[in-house]
Structure formats: structure tokens, C-alpha cells
Amino acid sequence: MNMTKNLFPLTQSQMGIYFECIKREGEIVYNTPIFYRLAGRLDLNRLASAIGTAVAAHPLLFARITTDDDGMPVMQFCEEYSKMPACSVEKVSEAELEVLKPTLIQPYSLSQDRLFRIRLFETEESQYMFMEFHHVIFDGTSRHALLADINKAYLGEEVYMEAFTGFDVALKEQDDRKSDAYLKAKEWSLQTFGEVEETSVPVETITKTKTEVSFGKQGVVLGITYDEMKQACKEFGVGPSILTNAAYGRLLSAYTNKRSAAFATIYNGRKDECTARTVCFMVKTLPVYYSMKDNMTVRQYVDAANAQMADAKANDIYAFSELAAQTSLNDDVMFAFQGRIFNIPAVDNVNFERLPLDFNSTSSALNLQLSVMPNGKLFLDLQYQSNRYSEDFIQRFADSYETVLREFMKKPDALVYQTSIMSEKQAAELEQMRQTCMNPAAIRFNYFHESIEYWAEQTPDAVAVIASNETLTYSELNNRANALAAVLMKKGVVAGDRVCLLLPRKSWYLIAMFGVLKSGAAYIPCDPEYPSERIKLITEDSHARFVITTKDKMEPFGERALDVEELLNENENEN
């Protein structure tokens, strides 16, 4: 690296973090703290010296983020930071350490603070290491590289300056973005993801009045070992990140009632060997869009996921932030397979045990990270917006993810859309409900729609429908179904008629379903994602008098077609 050059560009990944930090100044969302207990004793003063030697080999750790004359963010090597002690050694009691723990994580000023803190603690019982780096200069691979150098320095081995620095990474990307490869990557990205309608965000209504964004976190140890998953990956011929990512896509498709899933994932971004020791934030966010066709097996689906991920990595010079600005994609829903990223190398054969910290590291609505524990089990870390999702919902979501992953591992030749998302616990709960409903004493109603009328009277303000477009109470659902039934009868619908519902899984569907039943007719469900020939067969073979659908699907049905939005507007006007 040419240390005489004063200012260096930020990579696109760093730029995204920078602007998020500006928006969320004073927050700690982009800190990467980690707290370890040493599983043995080391000379902490010697360890502190080794840490100083190791960090000196990685110049980006001493970067200050500032702006150039045009107001654009740039990096600057700060010699003052390089002369400061790399870490502290503190003797405390266990009780004092417990008091200190909640204060360890502190926000950074990108322009005024050195962007890492390392503190060593010694109590009578144990030794501890706290490491905290700002994400703009550091990632999980950097942690492994740094700890390996710390071990070398502690053992008295020479630690060489990294050959390719984080500043070099930024300069190379700047040059690459001026090449034909960038234009080709942009073209591929927009062709592949340009028509994606929306990110697959699961919906749950929580009976909270809280509207401001808040965050929650759950951790679940899965009943699947890494060895079991690796064996399944060998069967599929893919890596663990592909299989686990594909399983997440299937889960999202089920939770959003679609045969496709769109979300974001990450990978370490290190394609060149020269970056193996580079301490820098190189993680790239990648777009994901998986489609599950009727006759597609799990194996075919995973193969397609593998091919798309390879293409996405090959075209990652066109940044996710640029793609998001041009399409409907965003990073509200994230998934990452982290592998053994948190199991760091030992120092002088002394291992480090990771201890929990009360800390949230996401700005996404729903962020899942799957990692491998030291005992070989899989750990699912779920971070989420708690104003959107309840703890019960997240627990069910985690159970469903494990179920899908198991299904994929055991049934590679099953049709992907037929794989279950229901865990054994959920199935038992459903069976209990079914047994209760089969009790003749529990049956109150002669007709299905009478149940809505009953609950509209008993609990009018209780939530009846949770859909992607709106939430309805029993009273609202019943009133709108009544009004739609009146409109249908005005158009000539009578008892015994059949009405086809060619509608997406929105509130419209349930309003139309109950409206048709209340009019005395029968409803015929038809998925708009079916092939056109199948839709034609259903609508014709059923002798449906009308087809209630969306405006873009009306043309093939002529006078039989009814626009669902016009129907709903008509019934609102009549009210």
C-alpha cells in the first residue's frame, strides 16, 4: 500500500454502512462486539503485546472516516491511532466485571474515534477478552485472520504486514467499477431481479399499540448436527450455505403464500487469495430470488439455487444497494450461513469460549444467521423487529425452518412445494384442535359463514384476518362480506350458482369467499399462479357464473369477469 496517499475511497459495502451510520448516529447497530472467557491461563501482558503486534500488521484498523472536498466519504490512515496502545489489561473481581459488562459496547464516531477497542480482564477465577470493531473496517473473516496473527506473536513468531490491505481492496474495486465487467454485472442483475415484485416479508399482526421500531433476539439450538448437514450437502453436491439458503427460501414462500421467495443473503466477498489475511469489511450482500415450479423437486430447486448464487457472486461488483435503488428488492429479510465464524483460533493452545452479550446487530425486519457451535450442533440466531413480530411467531418460524431443512435433507426427490413446514410440535397442536372440533358438542354452526357472523357479534374488535395488504376485525370482515354478497345478488347470483375466485392471498380472497357463501352460491378457489391452461380448465369445467379476479387477469373471461377491487369499492359506496 502506498502510505503516502492521504485519502482512499470506501468500497460500496462500506459506503452502505457509512450512510446507515449517519442516519443512526449514536447507535451501536454496526459494532461487532464479542466477549470471550479463556479456557485456561495466559500471560495477559504478553497477550496485550501480541495484540499490539498483530493489529499493527493491518493498517485499515487505524483508518479514520472523513469526507473529501466534494463531501464524499473517504478513508484516511491515522498515524495517531497507530501509536495508541492496542488494548488494556485490567484486574477486576467477577462482581465488578458483571457491572462493567453492560457498559462495554459503546457507539463510535467514524470521524473522531479509533474504530476498535480491545480489553483484557483478569479475575481470581478466570481471564476474559473483549473485542469490538466497527463493521466498516472489520468482518468475521478478519477476526480469524487477526487472532491467527495474535497467536503467532504470542508464540514469538514473526508477524508480517498483510500483503493486500483494506485500502488496496477499496482502490481495486474503484478500478473494477470502471471496467466492462461492471456493465455486464449491472445488466445481469437487472435482467435477473428487475421484475421481482417485492421482498418476501412474513406478516404477523401483534396486538401492541407500539409503532416505533424496536428489536428482539432469540437463539435456538437445532436438533441437526453439522456433520449430518454436510452429509446431506454431499448428496446434493453443494455447500452448506446453498442448502441452508434454499431451505430459507422455501420457508419464506410458505409464509407468504407464494411459489417464490425474494430476500438478501451475504458472503465473505473474498475471491482472491491475496485477501485471505486482509483485515477489512469485505462482506457482500447478494440478492436472492427463488422460484418453485409445480414439478420441481428439492434436488432441482437446490441446483437452481446453487447456479443463481454462483452468478450473483460473479456479478457482485454491481452493488446490492444499486440494485435495490432500481428494483423492489431490499434487505428487510436476510439470511446468512456463518459456519464456524465465531469459533476463533486458540492462542498457545488456550481456547476461547464465547459469552453472550445483550446486543442487537441488525436493522432488518427479520435476520436469520445459522452458525456451527463448538460441539458441532447448528445454532440459529434470529434478530427481528419486535414491533412487527411476537416471540411466539419467531419461535414457530424457527421450528418451521428446522423442519424444512430436515425435509430437504431427507427427501431430495420430493416436490419442493410439498415439503412440510410444520414441526412435530405444531402438528400435535393442530391434531389436538382437530379432535376438539370433531366433538359434536363443539359444532355450533350449520354453515361455514355463520361462524364469522357469530364471532362478529361476540368479539367484533378481535382480529379475524391477517393478510399482506391489511388486517381485519371480525366485524369488518363480516360487514364487507355482507356488502359484497349484496352486490353479487344484485348482479344476479342465486343459490346454487358457482363463482370462481382467481385471487392472490390477500384480504380480498376471504372477503370474496364469505361474500359468495352469504349470497347462497358456492365458491371455487383457483390460484392465479397456476399455468393458464389449468386456470382455463378450472373456470370452464366448473361452469362458474362469474370469475372474481384482478384487473390484469380479466380478459380471458369476458363478461363473466368481475374486478375484485371494483366490487369492493361498489360495496363500500353502497354502505
JSON list of C-alpha atoms in Angstrom, two decimals, residues 8 44 51 63 86 123 129 151 241 246 256 268 304 351 359 383 393 395 456 483-484 490 539 560 562 569:
[
{"chain": "A", "resi": 8, "resn": "PHE", "atom": "CA", "xyz": [-8.78, 6.38, -0.05]},
{"chain": "A", "resi": 44, "resn": "LEU", "atom": "CA", "xyz": [-2.08, -11.17, 29.79]},
{"chain": "A", "resi": 51, "resn": "ILE", "atom": "CA", "xyz": [-2.28, -7.94, 20.15]},
{"chain": "A", "resi": 63, "resn": "ALA", "atom": "CA", "xyz": [-8.48, 4.32, 9.44]},
{"chain": "A", "resi": 86, "resn": "ALA", "atom": "CA", "xyz": [-3.86, -1.53, 21.17]},
{"chain": "A", "resi": 123, "resn": "THR", "atom": "CA", "xyz": [-10.24, -12.03, 37.88]},
{"chain": "A", "resi": 129, "resn": "MET", "atom": "CA", "xyz": [-11.08, -10.79, 26.32]},
{"chain": "A", "resi": 151, "resn": "ASN", "atom": "CA", "xyz": [-1.25, -16.41, 18.30]},
{"chain": "A", "resi": 241, "resn": "SER", "atom": "CA", "xyz": [-24.57, -22.16, 2.58]},
{"chain": "A", "resi": 246, "resn": "ALA", "atom": "CA", "xyz": [-32.52, -22.71, -0.27]},
{"chain": "A", "resi": 256, "resn": "THR", "atom": "CA", "xyz": [-46.01, -15.51, 2.16]},
{"chain": "A", "resi": 268, "resn": "ASN", "atom": "CA", "xyz": [-17.41, -13.01, 2.67]},
{"chain": "A", "resi": 304, "resn": "ALA", "atom": "CA", "xyz": [-31.10, -23.84, -9.35]},
{"chain": "A", "resi": 351, "resn": "ASN", "atom": "CA", "xyz": [-9.28, -21.89, 23.59]},
{"chain": "A", "resi": 359, "resn": "PHE", "atom": "CA", "xyz": [-26.76, -6.71, 21.73]},
{"chain": "A", "resi": 383, "resn": "GLN", "atom": "CA", "xyz": [-32.91, -10.98, 15.18]},
{"chain": "A", "resi": 393, "resn": "PHE", "atom": "CA", "xyz": [-44.21, -16.11, 15.99]},
{"chain": "A", "resi": 395, "resn": "GLN", "atom": "CA", "xyz": [-40.29, -19.41, 17.84]},
{"chain": "A", "resi": 456, "resn": "ALA", "atom": "CA", "xyz": [-68.60, -10.64, 14.76]},
{"chain": "A", "resi": 483, "resn": "ALA", "atom": "CA", "xyz": [-71.93, -5.89, 1.33]},
{"chain": "A", "resi": 484, "resn": "LEU", "atom": "CA", "xyz": [-70.15, -7.93, -1.34]},
{"chain": "A", "resi": 490, "resn": "LYS", "atom": "CA", "xyz": [-77.76, -7.56, -7.45]},
{"chain": "A", "resi": 539, "resn": "THR", "atom": "CA", "xyz": [-63.05, -21.96, -14.75]},
{"chain": "A", "resi": 560, "resn": "ARG", "atom": "CA", "xyz": [-68.02, -13.35, -16.62]},
{"chain": "A", "resi": 562, "resn": "LEU", "atom": "CA", "xyz": [-65.59, -9.23, -12.12]},
{"chain": "A", "resi": 569, "resn": "ASN", "atom": "CA", "xyz": [-65.40, -0.21, -3.94]}
]
